[in-house]
CSV table of C-alpha atoms and ligand atoms in Angstrom, one decimal:
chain,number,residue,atom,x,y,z
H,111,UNK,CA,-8.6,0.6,21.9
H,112,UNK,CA,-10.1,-2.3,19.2
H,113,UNK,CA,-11.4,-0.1,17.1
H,114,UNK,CA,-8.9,2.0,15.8
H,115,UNK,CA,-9.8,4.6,12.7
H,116,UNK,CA,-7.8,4.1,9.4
H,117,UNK,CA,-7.2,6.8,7.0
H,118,UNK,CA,-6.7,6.5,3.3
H,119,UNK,CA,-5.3,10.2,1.6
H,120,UNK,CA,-6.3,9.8,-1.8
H,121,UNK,CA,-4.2,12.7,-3.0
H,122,UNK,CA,-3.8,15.0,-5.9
H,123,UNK,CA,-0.1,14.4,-6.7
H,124,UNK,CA,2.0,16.6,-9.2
H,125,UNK,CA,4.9,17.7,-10.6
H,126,UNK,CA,6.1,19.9,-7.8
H,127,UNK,CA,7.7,17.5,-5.3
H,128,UNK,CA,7.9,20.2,-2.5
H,129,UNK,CA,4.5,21.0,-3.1
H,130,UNK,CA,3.5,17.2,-3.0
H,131,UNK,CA,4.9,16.6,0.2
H,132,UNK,CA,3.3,19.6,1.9
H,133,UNK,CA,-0.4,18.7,0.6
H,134,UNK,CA,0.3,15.3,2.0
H,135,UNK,CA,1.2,16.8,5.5
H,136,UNK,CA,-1.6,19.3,5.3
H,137,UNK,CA,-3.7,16.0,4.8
H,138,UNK,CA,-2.0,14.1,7.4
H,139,UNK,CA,-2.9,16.5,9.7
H,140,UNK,CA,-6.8,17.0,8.8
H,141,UNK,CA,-7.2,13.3,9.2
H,142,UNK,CA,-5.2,13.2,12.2
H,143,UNK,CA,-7.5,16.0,13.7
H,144,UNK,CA,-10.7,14.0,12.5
H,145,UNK,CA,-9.6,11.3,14.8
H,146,UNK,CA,-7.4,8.9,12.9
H,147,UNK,CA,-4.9,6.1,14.3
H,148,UNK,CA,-3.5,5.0,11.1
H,149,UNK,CA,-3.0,7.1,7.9
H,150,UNK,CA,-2.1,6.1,4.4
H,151,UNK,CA,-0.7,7.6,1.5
H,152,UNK,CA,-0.8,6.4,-2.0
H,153,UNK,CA,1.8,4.9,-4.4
H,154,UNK,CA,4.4,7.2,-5.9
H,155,UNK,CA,3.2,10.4,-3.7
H,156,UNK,CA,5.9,12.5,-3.9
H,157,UNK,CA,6.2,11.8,-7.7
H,158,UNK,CA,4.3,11.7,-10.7
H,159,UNK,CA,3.5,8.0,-11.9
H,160,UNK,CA,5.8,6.6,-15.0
H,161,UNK,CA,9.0,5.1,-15.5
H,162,UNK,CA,10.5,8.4,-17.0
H,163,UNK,CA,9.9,10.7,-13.7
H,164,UNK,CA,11.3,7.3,-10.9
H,165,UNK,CA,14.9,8.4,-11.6
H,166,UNK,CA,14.3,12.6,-11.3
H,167,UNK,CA,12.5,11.8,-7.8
H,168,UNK,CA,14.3,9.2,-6.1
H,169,UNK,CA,15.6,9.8,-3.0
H,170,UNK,CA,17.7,7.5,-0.2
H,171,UNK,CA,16.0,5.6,1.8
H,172,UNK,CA,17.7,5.6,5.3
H,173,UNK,CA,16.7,6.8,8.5
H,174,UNK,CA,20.1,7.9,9.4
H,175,UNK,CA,20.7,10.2,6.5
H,176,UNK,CA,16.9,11.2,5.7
H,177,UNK,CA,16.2,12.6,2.5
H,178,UNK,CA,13.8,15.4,1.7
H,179,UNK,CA,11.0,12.9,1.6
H,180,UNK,CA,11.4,11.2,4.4
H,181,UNK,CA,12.4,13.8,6.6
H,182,UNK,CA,8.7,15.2,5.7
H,183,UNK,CA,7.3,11.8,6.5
H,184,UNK,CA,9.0,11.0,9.9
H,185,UNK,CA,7.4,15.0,10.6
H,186,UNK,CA,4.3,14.2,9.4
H,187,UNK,CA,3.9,11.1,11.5
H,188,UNK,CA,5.2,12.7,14.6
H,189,UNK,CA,3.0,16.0,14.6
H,190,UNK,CA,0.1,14.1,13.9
H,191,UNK,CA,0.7,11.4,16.4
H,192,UNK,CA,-0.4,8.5,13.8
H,193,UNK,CA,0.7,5.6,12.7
H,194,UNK,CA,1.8,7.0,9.5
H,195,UNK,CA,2.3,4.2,6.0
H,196,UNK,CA,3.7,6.5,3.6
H,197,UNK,CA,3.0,5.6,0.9
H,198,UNK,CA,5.7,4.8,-2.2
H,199,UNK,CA,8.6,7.3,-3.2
H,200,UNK,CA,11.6,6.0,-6.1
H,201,UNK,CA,14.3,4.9,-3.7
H,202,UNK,CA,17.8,5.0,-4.9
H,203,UNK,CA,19.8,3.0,-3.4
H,204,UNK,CA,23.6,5.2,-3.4
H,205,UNK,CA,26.4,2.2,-3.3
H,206,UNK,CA,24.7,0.5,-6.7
H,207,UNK,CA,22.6,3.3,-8.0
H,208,UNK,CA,19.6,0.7,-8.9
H,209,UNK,CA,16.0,2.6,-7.9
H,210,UNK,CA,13.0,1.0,-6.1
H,211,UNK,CA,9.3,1.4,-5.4
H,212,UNK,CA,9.6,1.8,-1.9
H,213,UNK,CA,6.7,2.4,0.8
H,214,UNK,CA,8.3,3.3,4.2
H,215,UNK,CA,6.1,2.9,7.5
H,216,UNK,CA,6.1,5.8,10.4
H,217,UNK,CA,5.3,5.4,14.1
H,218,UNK,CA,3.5,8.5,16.0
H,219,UNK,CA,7.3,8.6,17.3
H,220,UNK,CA,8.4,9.3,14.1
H,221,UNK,CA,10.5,6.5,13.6
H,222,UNK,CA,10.9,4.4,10.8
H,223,UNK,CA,8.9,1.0,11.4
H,224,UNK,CA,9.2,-0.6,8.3
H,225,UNK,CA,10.5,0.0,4.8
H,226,UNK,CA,9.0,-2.6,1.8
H,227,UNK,CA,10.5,-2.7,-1.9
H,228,UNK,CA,7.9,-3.3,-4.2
H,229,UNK,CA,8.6,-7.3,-5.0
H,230,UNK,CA,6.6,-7.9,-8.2
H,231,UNK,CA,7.5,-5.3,-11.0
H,232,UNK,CA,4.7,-4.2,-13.1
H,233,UNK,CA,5.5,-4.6,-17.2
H,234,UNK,CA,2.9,-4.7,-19.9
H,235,UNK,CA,3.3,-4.6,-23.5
H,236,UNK,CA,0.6,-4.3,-25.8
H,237,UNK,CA,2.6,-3.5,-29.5
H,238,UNK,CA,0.6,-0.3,-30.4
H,239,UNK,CA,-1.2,0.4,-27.3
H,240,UNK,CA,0.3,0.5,-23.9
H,241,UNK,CA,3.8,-0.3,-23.2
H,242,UNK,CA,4.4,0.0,-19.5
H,243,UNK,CA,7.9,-2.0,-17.6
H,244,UNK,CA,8.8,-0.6,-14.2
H,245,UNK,CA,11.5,-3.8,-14.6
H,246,UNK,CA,13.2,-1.0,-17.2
H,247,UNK,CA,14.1,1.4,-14.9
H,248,UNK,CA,13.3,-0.2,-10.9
H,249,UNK,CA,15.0,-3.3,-9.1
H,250,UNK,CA,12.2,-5.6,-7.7
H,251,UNK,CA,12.3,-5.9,-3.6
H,252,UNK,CA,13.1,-9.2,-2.4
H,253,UNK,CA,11.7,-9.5,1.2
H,254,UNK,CA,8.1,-9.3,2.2
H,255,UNK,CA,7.8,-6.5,4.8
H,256,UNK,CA,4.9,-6.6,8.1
H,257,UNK,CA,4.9,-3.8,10.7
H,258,UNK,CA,3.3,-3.9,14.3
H,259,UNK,CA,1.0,-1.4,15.7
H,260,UNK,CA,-1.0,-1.6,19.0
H,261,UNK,CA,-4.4,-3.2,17.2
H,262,UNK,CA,-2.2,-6.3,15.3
H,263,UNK,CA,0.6,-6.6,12.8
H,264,UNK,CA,-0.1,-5.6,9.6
H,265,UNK,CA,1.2,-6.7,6.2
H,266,UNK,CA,2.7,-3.9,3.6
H,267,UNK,CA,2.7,-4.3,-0.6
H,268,UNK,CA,2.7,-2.2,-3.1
H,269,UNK,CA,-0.1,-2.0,-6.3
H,270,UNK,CA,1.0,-5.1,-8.2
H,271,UNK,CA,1.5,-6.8,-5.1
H,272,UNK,CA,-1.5,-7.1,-4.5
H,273,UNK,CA,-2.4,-9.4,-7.4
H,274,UNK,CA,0.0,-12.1,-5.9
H,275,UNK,CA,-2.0,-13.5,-3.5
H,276,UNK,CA,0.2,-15.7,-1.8
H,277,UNK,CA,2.2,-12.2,0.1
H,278,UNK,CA,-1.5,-11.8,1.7
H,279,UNK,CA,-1.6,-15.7,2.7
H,280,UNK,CA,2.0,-16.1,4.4
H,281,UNK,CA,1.3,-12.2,6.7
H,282,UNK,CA,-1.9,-13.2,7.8
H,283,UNK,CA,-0.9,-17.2,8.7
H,284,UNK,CA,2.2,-15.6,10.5
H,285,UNK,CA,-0.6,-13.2,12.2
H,286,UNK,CA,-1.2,-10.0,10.6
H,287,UNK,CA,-4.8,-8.7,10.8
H,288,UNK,CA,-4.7,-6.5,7.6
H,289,UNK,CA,-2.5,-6.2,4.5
H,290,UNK,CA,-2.1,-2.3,3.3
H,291,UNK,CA,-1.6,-1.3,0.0
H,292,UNK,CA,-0.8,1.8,-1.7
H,293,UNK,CA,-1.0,1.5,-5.5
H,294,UNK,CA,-2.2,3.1,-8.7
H,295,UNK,CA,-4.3,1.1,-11.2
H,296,UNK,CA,-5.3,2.5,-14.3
H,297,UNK,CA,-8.9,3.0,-16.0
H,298,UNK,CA,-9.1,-0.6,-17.2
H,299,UNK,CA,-7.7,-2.8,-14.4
H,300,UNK,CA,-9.5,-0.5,-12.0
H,301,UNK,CA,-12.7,-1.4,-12.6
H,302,UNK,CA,-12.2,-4.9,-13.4
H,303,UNK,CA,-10.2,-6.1,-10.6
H,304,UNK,CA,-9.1,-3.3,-7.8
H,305,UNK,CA,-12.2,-3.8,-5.3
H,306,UNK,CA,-12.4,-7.7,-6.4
H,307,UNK,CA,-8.7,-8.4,-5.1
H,308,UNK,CA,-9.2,-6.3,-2.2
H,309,UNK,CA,-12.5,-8.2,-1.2
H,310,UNK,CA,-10.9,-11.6,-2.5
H,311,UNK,CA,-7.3,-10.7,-0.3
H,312,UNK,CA,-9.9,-9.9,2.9
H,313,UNK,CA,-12.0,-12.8,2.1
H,314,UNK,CA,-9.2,-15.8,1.7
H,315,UNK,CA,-7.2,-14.5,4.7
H,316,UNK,CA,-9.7,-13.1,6.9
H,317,UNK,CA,-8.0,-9.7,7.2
H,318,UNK,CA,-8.7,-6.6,6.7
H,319,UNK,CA,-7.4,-5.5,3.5
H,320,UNK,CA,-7.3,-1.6,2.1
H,321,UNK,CA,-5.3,0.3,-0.9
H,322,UNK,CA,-5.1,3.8,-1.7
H,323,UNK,CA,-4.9,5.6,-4.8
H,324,UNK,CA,-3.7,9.0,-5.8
H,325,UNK,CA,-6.2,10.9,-7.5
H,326,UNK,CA,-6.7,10.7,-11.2
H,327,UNK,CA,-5.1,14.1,-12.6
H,328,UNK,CA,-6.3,14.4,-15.9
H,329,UNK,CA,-3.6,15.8,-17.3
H,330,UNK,CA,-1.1,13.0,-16.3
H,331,UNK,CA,0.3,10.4,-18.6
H,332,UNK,CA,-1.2,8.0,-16.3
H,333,UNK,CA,-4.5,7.8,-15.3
H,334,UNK,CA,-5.1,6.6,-12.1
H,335,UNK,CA,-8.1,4.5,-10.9
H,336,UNK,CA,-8.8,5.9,-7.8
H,337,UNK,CA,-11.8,4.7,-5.4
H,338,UNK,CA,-9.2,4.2,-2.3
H,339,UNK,CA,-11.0,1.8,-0.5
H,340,UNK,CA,-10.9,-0.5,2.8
H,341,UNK,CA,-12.7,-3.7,3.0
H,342,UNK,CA,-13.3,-5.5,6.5
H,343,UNK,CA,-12.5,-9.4,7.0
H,344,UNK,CA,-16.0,-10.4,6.1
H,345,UNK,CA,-15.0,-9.1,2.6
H,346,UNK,CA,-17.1,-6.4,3.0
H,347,UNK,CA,-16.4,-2.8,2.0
H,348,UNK,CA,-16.7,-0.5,5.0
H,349,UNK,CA,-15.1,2.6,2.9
H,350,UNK,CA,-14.6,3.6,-0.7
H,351,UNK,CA,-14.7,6.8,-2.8
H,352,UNK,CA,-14.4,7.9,-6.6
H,353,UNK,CA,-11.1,9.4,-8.5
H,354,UNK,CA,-10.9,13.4,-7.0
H,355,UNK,CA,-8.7,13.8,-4.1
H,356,UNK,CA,-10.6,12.7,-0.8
H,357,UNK,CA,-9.9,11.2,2.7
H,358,UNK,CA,-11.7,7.8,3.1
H,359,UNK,CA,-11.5,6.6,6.5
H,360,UNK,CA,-13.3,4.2,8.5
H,361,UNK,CA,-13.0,2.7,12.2
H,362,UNK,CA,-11.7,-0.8,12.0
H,363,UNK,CA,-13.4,-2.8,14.5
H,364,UNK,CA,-10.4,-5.6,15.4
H,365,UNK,CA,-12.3,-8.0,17.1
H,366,UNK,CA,-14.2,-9.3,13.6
H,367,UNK,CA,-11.1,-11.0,12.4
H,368,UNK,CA,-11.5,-13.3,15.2
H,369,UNK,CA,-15.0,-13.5,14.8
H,370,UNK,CA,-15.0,-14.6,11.2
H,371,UNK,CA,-12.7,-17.2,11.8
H,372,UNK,CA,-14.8,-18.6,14.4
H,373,UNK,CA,-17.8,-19.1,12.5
H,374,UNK,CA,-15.9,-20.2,9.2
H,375,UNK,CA,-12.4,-21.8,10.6
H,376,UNK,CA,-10.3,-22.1,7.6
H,377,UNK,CA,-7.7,-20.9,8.8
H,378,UNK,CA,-7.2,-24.0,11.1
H,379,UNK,CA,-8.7,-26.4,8.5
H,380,UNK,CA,-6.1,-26.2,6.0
H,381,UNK,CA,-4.9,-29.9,4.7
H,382,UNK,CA,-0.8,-29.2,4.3
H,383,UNK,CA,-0.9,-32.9,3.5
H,384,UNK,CA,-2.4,-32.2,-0.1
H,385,UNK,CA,-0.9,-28.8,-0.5
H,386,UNK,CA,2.2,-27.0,0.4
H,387,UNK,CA,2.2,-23.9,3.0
H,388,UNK,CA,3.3,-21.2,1.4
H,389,UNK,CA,4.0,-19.2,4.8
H,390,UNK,CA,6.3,-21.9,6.1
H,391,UNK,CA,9.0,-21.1,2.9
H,392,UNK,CA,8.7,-17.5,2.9
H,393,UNK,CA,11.5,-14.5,3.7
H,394,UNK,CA,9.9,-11.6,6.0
H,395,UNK,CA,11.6,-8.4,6.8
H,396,UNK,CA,11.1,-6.5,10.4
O,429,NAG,C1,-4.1,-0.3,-18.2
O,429,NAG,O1,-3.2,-1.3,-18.0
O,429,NAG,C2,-3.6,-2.5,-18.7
O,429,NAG,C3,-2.6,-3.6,-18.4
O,429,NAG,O2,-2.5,-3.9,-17.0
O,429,NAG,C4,-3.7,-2.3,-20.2
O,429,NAG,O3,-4.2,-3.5,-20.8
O,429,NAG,C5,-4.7,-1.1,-20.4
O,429,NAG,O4,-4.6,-0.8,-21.8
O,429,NAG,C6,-4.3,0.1,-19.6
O,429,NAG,N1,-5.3,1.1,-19.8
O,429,NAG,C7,-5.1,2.4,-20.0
O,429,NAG,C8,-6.3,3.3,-20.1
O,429,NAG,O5,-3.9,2.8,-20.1
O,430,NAG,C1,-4.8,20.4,-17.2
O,430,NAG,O1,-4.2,21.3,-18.2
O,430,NAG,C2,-5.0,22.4,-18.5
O,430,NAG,C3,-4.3,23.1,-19.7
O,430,NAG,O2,-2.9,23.2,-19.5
O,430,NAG,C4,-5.2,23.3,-17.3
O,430,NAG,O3,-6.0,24.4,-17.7
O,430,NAG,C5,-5.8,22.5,-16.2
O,430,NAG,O4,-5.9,23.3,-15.0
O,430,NAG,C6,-5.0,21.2,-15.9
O,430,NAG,N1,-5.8,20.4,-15.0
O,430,NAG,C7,-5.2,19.9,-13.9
O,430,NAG,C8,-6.1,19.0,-13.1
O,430,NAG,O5,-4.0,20.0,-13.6
């Protein structure tokens, strides 16, 4: 199958952990039974958003002792019979006791594929209005993290990541046909810049490219953008919604990244002469 269908849960997340995780199965499920291959969950799922909740939620991340979380996860994956990314959840890590944004990645199986730290830590300060530093309280990954599937590999960040583009560059020159990202702007960088680097990630690579949101909850310290969208490697967006919990989905028709790269062949035009290549110097995980 070359066109498999991608699923983006854009869900209503809150306080209730146990609650969280069986909305996001309940989810799981409806996309699995509206014919998805791939589902995504969105940053932080089983957690509210903000530095002061990563510590109350965070869970181990290893597939031989599974946590709560993950337990639900590799379940989730396996009933549903989907390739399953799930999204982000604070990891703890037990020997140092330092936390990550971690997004781990299920096969229909219910194995764990792939686990990727979030590698670029997201701190603003502006004095008086918004002070924001995931560096306070998280560890930054330090490896950047692709999975396979039966339509191509497929390169993982999280949010932030996905302003670096270079992460983007070195999965798809070592082959990955799409870069997956779950993340949570807010109600300024979302409309400036969350559909522009998705289109401008797709664009430079010739990849597909898609990032899903939870849904904005009004009541939350942090407002979440929304509009979980998947763009195609044209650049163009084949899927996209507003902030209220939805399913966006959308087949994925694998032979365009091919295509694209026939008729514009950058990707074999590159002059390392006059630039470096930043995939030759990278470290990947998996
Ligand atoms: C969103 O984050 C940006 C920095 O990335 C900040 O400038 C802005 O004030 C924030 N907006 C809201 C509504 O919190
Ligand atoms: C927000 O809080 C108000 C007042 O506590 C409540 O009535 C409302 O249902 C909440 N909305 C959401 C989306 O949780």
């Amino acid at each position: 199958m070359s066109k498999p269908k991608l699923a983006l849960v854009q869900l209503a997340v809150g306080a209730k952990k146990a609650v969280n995780l069986a909305n996001a199965r309940s989810k799981v499920l409806e996309a699995s039974k509206a014919g998805a291959n791939m589902v995504v969950l969105p940053e932080c799922f089983n957690s509210p958003y903000g530095t002061q909740y990563f510590a109350q939620y965070a869970e181990e991340v290893d597939s031989k002792r599974p946590s709560e979380s993950l337990k639900a996860l590799s379940a989730m994956a396996q009933e549903s019979k989907v390739y399953l990314v799930g999204g982000s959840i604070p990891e703890l890590e037990p020997d140092t006791g330092n936390l990550f944004n971690t997004c781990t990645v299920w096969g229909p199986d219910g194995l764990l594929l792939a686990k990727h730290r979030k590698v670029h830590l997201f701190d603003i300060d502006f004095p008086g209005k918004i002070v924001f530093k995931e560096s306070e309280v998280l560890k930054p990954g330090n490896a950047l993290t692709e999975f396979a599937t039966p339509w191509g590999k497929f390169g993982l960040g999280i949010c932030y990541d996905m302003r670096f583009p270079e992460m983007a560059m070195v999965a798809a020159r070592r082959g990955c046909v799409g870069m997956i990202y779950p993340g949570a702007f807010n109600t300024t960088t979302g409309p400036l810049h969350w559909e522009l680097l998705l289109r401008a990630r797709a664009m430079d690579n010739q990849i597909f490219t898609a990032a899903c949101s939870p849904a904005r909850d009004l009541n939350a310290t942090y407002q979440a953008w929304g509009h979980s969208t998947i763009v195609d490697p044209y650049a163009r967006v084949l899927a996209t919604t507003n902030e209220a919990e939805n399913i966006v989905y959308s087949d994925l028709d694998m032979d365009l990244v091919d295509e694209v790269r026939r008729s514009v062949p950058i990707n074999t035009q590159r002059r390392f002469d006059l630039y470096p290549d930043v995939a030759a110097t990278g470290h990947t995980d998996e």
